[in-house]
Amino acid sequence: MLHCPVCKKEGLVVLEFDDIEIDYCLTCKGIWLDAGEMDLMIGNAEQAKQILESFESVSAKSINEKERPCPICDKKMEKIVIHTVEDQIVDRCRDGHGIWFDHGELHSILDNAKKDGEASAIVSFLKDILERDLQK
Amino acid sequence: MWELIAQNRRKSIIILIAMLMILVVLGGLIGAYISYPDGWIYGVPGAILIWLIMALVAYNAGDKIILNVSHATQVSKDMYPRLYNIVEEMKIAASLPHMPEIYIMNDSAMNAFATGVKPERSAIVVTAGLIENLSRDELQGVIAHEMGHIINRDVAFMTFAGVLMGSINIISHTFLRAIFFTSVSRRGKLGGKMGKSNPMLFLFTLVFTIIAPILASLFYFAISRKREYLADATAARLTRYPEGLASALEKITSTAGDVAYYNKITAPMFIINPLYSRDLTSGSSTVNFSTHPPTHERIRILRTLHGKGHVSMREYQSVYANHRKGDSSLIPDSGLKDNTPTSIRQPFAGDTQSHKKTLREVGDLLMAANGFYFLPCSCGLNIKVPPEMEKKHIQCPRCGTALTVPSIGSQQNFSQNQMSQLGAIVGAVAGGTATAATTALNTGPLSFTKKSADRWETFTCSCGSPIQLSPLFKARQIRCKSCRKKITINYPE
């Protein structure tokens, strides 16, 4: 069982739709996007890796946010910036296992993401699978 | 084939005796060091005792220990027929009287190994990554290679030789540590009594303790490399499709990634040694210390064999001899006699399942084996809940439906409550007729209705234990494994 990096002791449940899975915390509603599942969403491992690596990292201290452990390897994740209308800081595993989105971050990113961007497949998948969650 | 096994056995025995000699000398020398000069009398039996205990454990529980440290999960036919069928097919082709147990290791790296000291108690272990990434032909090649290890009795030998190597390792490491730590604390006394009265013997003891594990592993590795070619030859004969194994080996070596749970002893058991996986493709200087021959050579031999259009042990032998510059000692003549070449079969055509589907299939299987609850929502979203999760009520993040881990007990309670409420009303009017209705419900048949036809689903029996329904479960009834109650399963229209 993977553990939520925010709620720590809380386990993540697996949500599967159309043969693709994401890990989801029932308590804080954050999601873990596994690198392998990103491959499946985009359908191209190379491109998925590029997207995963494309974000620039910022030091946790400068933005005053706590470092969180990767649910897979338990090592501290790095903070990265995702540019939409306003910049969002999310956590990425340094060993490339995946990305963690807090509920609020995800909401804003999905609302403002470009419809034709490289990651559009991921955006539309997440919008679909979390439809009800994002309305609130 | 019997000749083959006998020849293997003779060689194995020679190697085992050589390794045993190392153990005996090691024990004697260390005994003599501890209590100079007559301590060898205790040292030799002491070392043999350590080996015997370990061998006894390995013989009786070795396979279970290996499966445990490898974090492998056993799969049955109804859990994963795709894999089971391939193993069964190869078992029949190899005319093996016992079906090996099948285990899956939850690891995305690609690898496989066989274990079990006796053929009737053997097991084949594959990683999840292997099933996810190989086609049917390739998977069949790998399974046939492992089956080859089982029928050539390699597993038993490797286990015993492995234990012997392990004993030598343990004894020499313990001794070296003890000697260096005591000598540091009591300066100037390095060598003890032996060092004072016979410095040459002490030096020899020290050197021998250092080289004994290396020597033992050289013996161990020398024999294991030839066994890999032999298992490849067997795989070609069993599958009649050498290209399957060749392309599987190619895939396995080309993907970087390490199996998480292996160690020095279990490493040689894998189809591709995980400790050397990076070097094997280049076939570089690790050759002498590697348990497996360079993979590119194995692939080349298999491909050349495939190109010939027909397979037999003799055919493999001649291709092997060509590639190995005349080395024809792989299979003895008698092993080649009654080996009529059979033509290469056509590749398997029905392999149309998408990679994504296979990934999910294997993932679900492992989750089911680990006790996850499967909750399909009517909107199409599947929620898989780990067994440690205490929440029993979940809101579907897609459509907002409130989901409960279904239990036939709670369904019944629900209707029972409704009934008794109803009964209270009715009873108030007509007086006590509702009791009969509730009793009827209590003793009535238990039932569960599946939400989807091709998904894993979990529900809880009225006794509280969870019941997993695999996508292949099509029967009308299931029996609870803990309370033996019969439960009727209904299917969606």
PDB file of C-alpha atoms in Angstrom, chain A:
ATOM      1  CA  MET A   1       0.000   0.000   0.000  1.00  0.00           C
ATOM      2  CA  LEU A   2       1.245   3.479  -0.860  1.00  0.00           C
ATOM      3  CA  HIS A   3       0.987   6.142   1.822  1.00  0.00           C
ATOM      4  CA  CYS A   4      -0.265   9.663   1.322  1.00  0.00           C
ATOM      5  CA  PRO A   5       2.696  12.090   1.501  1.00  0.00           C
ATOM      6  CA  VAL A   6       0.474  14.680   3.179  1.00  0.00           C
ATOM      7  CA  CYS A   7      -1.649  12.658   5.603  1.00  0.00           C
ATOM      8  CA  LYS A   8       1.317  10.291   6.175  1.00  0.00           C
ATOM      9  CA  LYS A   9      -0.431   7.339   7.802  1.00  0.00           C
ATOM     10  CA  GLU A  10      -3.380   7.382   5.455  1.00  0.00           C
ATOM     11  CA  GLY A  11      -3.207   4.851   2.605  1.00  0.00           C
ATOM     12  CA  LEU A  12      -3.889   5.771  -1.006  1.00  0.00           C
ATOM     13  CA  VAL A  13      -6.688   4.045  -2.884  1.00  0.00           C
ATOM     14  CA  VAL A  14      -6.305   3.205  -6.558  1.00  0.00           C
ATOM     15  CA  LEU A  15      -8.721   4.741  -9.043  1.00  0.00           C
ATOM     16  CA  GLU A  16      -8.870   3.007 -12.378  1.00  0.00           C
ATOM     17  CA  PHE A  17     -10.670   4.195 -15.458  1.00  0.00           C
ATOM     18  CA  ASP A  18     -10.187   2.992 -19.013  1.00  0.00           C
ATOM     19  CA  ASP A  19      -7.307   0.746 -17.829  1.00  0.00           C
ATOM     20  CA  ILE A  20      -5.342   3.683 -16.420  1.00  0.00           C
ATOM     21  CA  GLU A  21      -4.761   4.108 -12.711  1.00  0.00           C
ATOM     22  CA  ILE A  22      -4.096   7.021 -10.393  1.00  0.00           C
ATOM     23  CA  ASP A  23      -3.576   6.914  -6.636  1.00  0.00           C
ATOM     24  CA  TYR A  24      -5.913   9.020  -4.576  1.00  0.00           C
ATOM     25  CA  CYS A  25      -6.098  10.033  -0.921  1.00  0.00           C
ATOM     26  CA  LEU A  26      -9.623   9.782   0.440  1.00  0.00           C
ATOM     27  CA  THR A  27      -8.847  12.275   3.199  1.00  0.00           C
ATOM     28  CA  CYS A  28      -7.026  15.162   1.524  1.00  0.00           C
ATOM     29  CA  LYS A  29      -8.138  14.350  -2.041  1.00  0.00           C
ATOM     30  CA  GLY A  30      -4.616  14.766  -3.361  1.00  0.00           C
ATOM     31  CA  ILE A  31      -3.466  12.513  -6.186  1.00  0.00           C
ATOM     32  CA  TRP A  32      -0.273  10.654  -7.031  1.00  0.00           C
ATOM     33  CA  LEU A  33       0.468  10.412 -10.737  1.00  0.00           C
ATOM     34  CA  ASP A  34       2.769   7.482 -11.328  1.00  0.00           C
ATOM     35  CA  ALA A  35       5.347   7.826 -14.106  1.00  0.00           C
ATOM     36  CA  GLY A  36       4.306   4.485 -15.601  1.00  0.00           C
ATOM     37  CA  GLU A  37       0.662   5.553 -15.730  1.00  0.00           C
ATOM     38  CA  MET A  38       1.644   8.831 -17.400  1.00  0.00           C
ATOM     39  CA  ASP A  39       3.213   6.727 -20.157  1.00  0.00           C
ATOM     40  CA  LEU A  40      -0.116   5.001 -20.634  1.00  0.00           C
ATOM     41  CA  MET A  41      -2.095   8.263 -20.721  1.00  0.00           C
ATOM     42  CA  ILE A  42       0.148   9.781 -23.355  1.00  0.00           C
ATOM     43  CA  GLY A  43       0.828   6.507 -25.086  1.00  0.00           C
ATOM     44  CA  ASN A  44       4.505   7.267 -25.553  1.00  0.00           C
ATOM     45  CA  ALA A  45       7.083   6.626 -22.858  1.00  0.00           C
ATOM     46  CA  GLU A  46       9.637   9.081 -24.268  1.00  0.00           C
ATOM     47  CA  GLN A  47       7.200  11.956 -24.436  1.00  0.00           C
ATOM     48  CA  ALA A  48       5.878  11.206 -20.951  1.00  0.00           C
ATOM     49  CA  LYS A  49       9.401  11.299 -19.598  1.00  0.00           C
ATOM     50  CA  GLN A  50      10.018  14.628 -21.333  1.00  0.00           C
ATOM     51  CA  ILE A  51       6.925  16.131 -19.772  1.00  0.00           C
ATOM     52  CA  LEU A  52       7.878  14.793 -16.351  1.00  0.00           C
ATOM     53  CA  GLU A  53      11.333  16.327 -16.662  1.00  0.00           C
ATOM     54  CA  SER A  54      10.298  19.588 -18.299  1.00  0.00           C
ATOM     55  CA  PHE A  55       9.300  21.441 -15.131  1.00  0.00           C
ATOM     56  CA  GLU A  56      11.871  23.588 -13.380  1.00  0.00           C
ATOM     57  CA  SER A  57      12.562  22.873  -9.748  1.00  0.00           C
ATOM     58  CA  VAL A  58      12.641  25.437  -6.934  1.00  0.00           C
ATOM     59  CA  SER A  59      14.096  25.084  -3.483  1.00  0.00           C
ATOM     60  CA  ALA A  60      11.576  24.181  -0.798  1.00  0.00           C
ATOM     61  CA  LYS A  61      12.964  26.825   1.535  1.00  0.00           C
ATOM     62  CA  SER A  62      12.397  29.732  -0.848  1.00  0.00           C
ATOM     63  CA  ILE A  63       8.685  29.017  -1.037  1.00  0.00           C
ATOM     64  CA  ASN A  64       8.357  27.936   2.565  1.00  0.00           C
ATOM     65  CA  GLU A  65       6.670  24.616   1.880  1.00  0.00           C
ATOM     66  CA  LYS A  66       7.399  21.350   3.627  1.00  0.00           C
ATOM     67  CA  GLU A  67       9.256  18.657   1.731  1.00  0.00           C
ATOM     68  CA  ARG A  68       7.237  15.510   1.273  1.00  0.00           C
ATOM     69  CA  PRO A  69       8.257  11.870   0.886  1.00  0.00           C
ATOM     70  CA  CYS A  70       7.716  10.049  -2.411  1.00  0.00           C
ATOM     71  CA  PRO A  71       5.023   7.371  -1.861  1.00  0.00           C
ATOM     72  CA  ILE A  72       7.148   4.870  -3.756  1.00  0.00           C
ATOM     73  CA  CYS A  73      10.735   5.360  -2.572  1.00  0.00           C
ATOM     74  CA  ASP A  74      10.090   7.464   0.541  1.00  0.00           C
ATOM     75  CA  LYS A  75      12.864   9.902  -0.433  1.00  0.00           C
ATOM     76  CA  LYS A  76      12.162  13.621  -0.157  1.00  0.00           C
ATOM     77  CA  MET A  77      10.541  14.982  -3.297  1.00  0.00           C
ATOM     78  CA  GLU A  78      11.572  18.218  -4.986  1.00  0.00           C
ATOM     79  CA  LYS A  79       9.286  21.184  -5.593  1.00  0.00           C
ATOM     80  CA  ILE A  80       8.592  22.041  -9.213  1.00  0.00           C
ATOM     81  CA  VAL A  81       6.726  24.898 -10.857  1.00  0.00           C
ATOM     82  CA  ILE A  82       3.882  24.322 -13.255  1.00  0.00           C
ATOM     83  CA  HIS A  83       3.109  27.516 -15.185  1.00  0.00           C
ATOM     84  CA  THR A  84      -0.536  28.127 -15.840  1.00  0.00           C
ATOM     85  CA  VAL A  85      -2.329  31.431 -15.293  1.00  0.00           C
ATOM     86  CA  GLU A  86      -0.757  31.504 -11.873  1.00  0.00           C
ATOM     87  CA  ASP A  87       2.288  29.386 -11.025  1.00  0.00           C
ATOM     88  CA  GLN A  88       1.589  26.245  -9.055  1.00  0.00           C
ATOM     89  CA  ILE A  89       4.128  24.381  -6.967  1.00  0.00           C
ATOM     90  CA  VAL A  90       3.827  20.597  -6.917  1.00  0.00           C
ATOM     91  CA  ASP A  91       6.073  17.779  -5.707  1.00  0.00           C
ATOM     92  CA  ARG A  92       8.066  15.553  -8.021  1.00  0.00           C
ATOM     93  CA  CYS A  93      10.105  12.499  -7.054  1.00  0.00           C
ATOM     94  CA  ARG A  94      13.790  13.073  -7.754  1.00  0.00           C
ATOM     95  CA  ASP A  95      14.100   9.512  -9.041  1.00  0.00           C
ATOM     96  CA  GLY A  96      11.304  10.019 -11.546  1.00  0.00           C
ATOM     97  CA  HIS A  97       8.666   7.865  -9.865  1.00  0.00           C
ATOM     98  CA  GLY A  98       5.919  10.413 -10.381  1.00  0.00           C
ATOM     99  CA  ILE A  99       4.255  13.662  -9.287  1.00  0.00           C
ATOM    100  CA  TRP A 100       2.081  14.477  -6.268  1.00  0.00           C
ATOM    101  CA  PHE A 101      -0.695  17.074  -6.588  1.00  0.00           C
ATOM    102  CA  ASP A 102      -2.530  18.550  -3.619  1.00  0.00           C
ATOM    103  CA  HIS A 103      -6.239  18.884  -4.181  1.00  0.00           C
ATOM    104  CA  GLY A 104      -6.116  22.670  -4.508  1.00  0.00           C
ATOM    105  CA  GLU A 105      -3.123  22.663  -6.855  1.00  0.00           C
ATOM    106  CA  LEU A 106      -4.726  20.181  -9.156  1.00  0.00           C
ATOM    107  CA  HIS A 107      -7.947  22.156  -9.286  1.00  0.00           C
ATOM    108  CA  SER A 108      -6.201  25.291 -10.443  1.00  0.00           C
ATOM    109  CA  ILE A 109      -3.871  23.510 -12.880  1.00  0.00           C
ATOM    110  CA  LEU A 110      -6.643  21.589 -14.569  1.00  0.00           C
ATOM    111  CA  ASP A 111      -8.838  24.690 -14.826  1.00  0.00           C
ATOM    112  CA  ASN A 112      -6.170  26.772 -16.458  1.00  0.00           C
ATOM    113  CA  ALA A 113      -4.229  24.239 -18.540  1.00  0.00           C
ATOM    114  CA  LYS A 114      -3.939  24.825 -22.259  1.00  0.00           C
ATOM    115  CA  LYS A 115      -6.272  22.559 -24.159  1.00  0.00           C
ATOM    116  CA  ASP A 116      -3.732  21.709 -26.851  1.00  0.00           C
ATOM    117  CA  GLY A 117      -0.637  21.468 -24.657  1.00  0.00           C
ATOM    118  CA  GLU A 118       1.660  18.453 -24.628  1.00  0.00           C
ATOM    119  CA  ALA A 119       0.084  17.165 -21.457  1.00  0.00           C
ATOM    120  CA  SER A 120      -3.492  17.586 -22.723  1.00  0.00           C
ATOM    121  CA  ALA A 121      -4.074  13.833 -22.590  1.00  0.00           C
ATOM    122  CA  ILE A 122      -3.245  13.848 -18.881  1.00  0.00           C
ATOM    123  CA  VAL A 123      -5.347  16.942 -18.228  1.00  0.00           C
ATOM    124  CA  SER A 124      -8.432  15.561 -19.905  1.00  0.00           C
ATOM    125  CA  PHE A 125      -8.032  12.192 -18.218  1.00  0.00           C
ATOM    126  CA  LEU A 126      -7.771  13.748 -14.773  1.00  0.00           C
ATOM    127  CA  LYS A 127     -10.683  16.080 -15.470  1.00  0.00           C
ATOM    128  CA  ASP A 128     -12.791  13.091 -16.397  1.00  0.00           C
ATOM    129  CA  ILE A 129     -11.822  10.792 -13.537  1.00  0.00           C
ATOM    130  CA  LEU A 130     -12.140  13.502 -10.850  1.00  0.00           C
ATOM    131  CA  GLU A 131     -15.146  15.256 -12.350  1.00  0.00           C
ATOM    132  CA  ARG A 132     -17.275  15.374  -9.232  1.00  0.00           C
ATOM    133  CA  ASP A 133     -14.340  16.090  -6.934  1.00  0.00           C
ATOM    134  CA  LEU A 134     -13.311  19.148  -8.932  1.00  0.00           C
ATOM    135  CA  GLN A 135     -16.743  20.730  -8.943  1.00  0.00           C
ATOM    136  CA  LYS A 136     -16.668  21.409  -5.233  1.00  0.00           C
TER     137      LYS A 136
END
